[in-house]
């Protein structure tokens, strides 16, 4: 089948329509040289899409979609680290996180880990298309013109032959494919098949797919009020004589009622994940949880968060949320244990 030359930054879905089966993108098959390097921006007359379903949410949640005009909605991008704990390189999760943050720094992406449809695993690669020196491939699955799943597969032997700089560039390059970028013909850029480093060309490509949104203009800061000094004049007064009165009576509260009152006071400030105006009253944890989000009070002993048998646990402490996700590695979870008498938001698929 004849393969047509395309723009280096046209979405991968355009290539999928020209090839019935698309292997990994670690290297590129020969294509006729383009007569003129076209614009990296998507064609405005096509409905473009990059869709990654979030496994954790269960329902049809999508991380990024494009409008008819080709402008992307900058929604969070999520990647899975559930399999990284079984790999022999403990630094792989850090390389993935740094690669996603590199693409986010030049675009409107807001990446975070936790059960998404971008996965990074060690495993055998597909037969090389152009040359045999490959250390990783991005295997992209399509649904129509949209990316529905992406797996970055790392060759174990060639991975450990790279230095730290080379490993980071390999993962950043393959994650660029997962985010919708094709190979670039510009030398010395990240998305070139013989990549070297992140450049302004890469930044322009990812920004075309995920433009930054304009932030609202902050309200002006009111001027500091002028402090007027106050002069106090003390006149002669008769001395005050302390007359002790009866000791105040301190009401007694049963232990169970005191705990219920404390729980009610603390959870009244915790909005549910859906940001409702007022949270519902928490119910005691009864062992079996219904599917979806539940607002419960942990009544057992202090245990690890995984003992709840759910997929996620959230707790509001002050103005910050602490979280535990079953699909995340332990070093990314900030909620280690469940405390008796504390109310939590829990999620179960």
PDB file of C-alpha atoms in Angstrom, residues 2-4 13-20:
ATOM      1  CA  UNK A   2       1.372   3.406  -0.903  1.00  0.00           C
ATOM      2  CA  UNK A   3       2.265   5.527   2.127  1.00  0.00           C
ATOM      3  CA  UNK A   4       1.804   9.254   1.747  1.00  0.00           C
ATOM      4  CA  UNK A  13      -4.912   9.044  13.496  1.00  0.00           C
ATOM      5  CA  UNK A  14      -4.194  10.427  10.006  1.00  0.00           C
ATOM      6  CA  UNK A  15      -1.480   7.816   9.551  1.00  0.00           C
ATOM      7  CA  UNK A  16      -3.773   5.054  10.797  1.00  0.00           C
ATOM      8  CA  UNK A  17      -6.149   5.621   7.899  1.00  0.00           C
ATOM      9  CA  UNK A  18      -3.285   5.058   5.436  1.00  0.00           C
ATOM     10  CA  UNK A  19      -1.961   1.858   7.039  1.00  0.00           C
ATOM     11  CA  UNK A  20      -4.260  -1.071   8.030  1.00  0.00           C
TER      12      UNK A  20
END
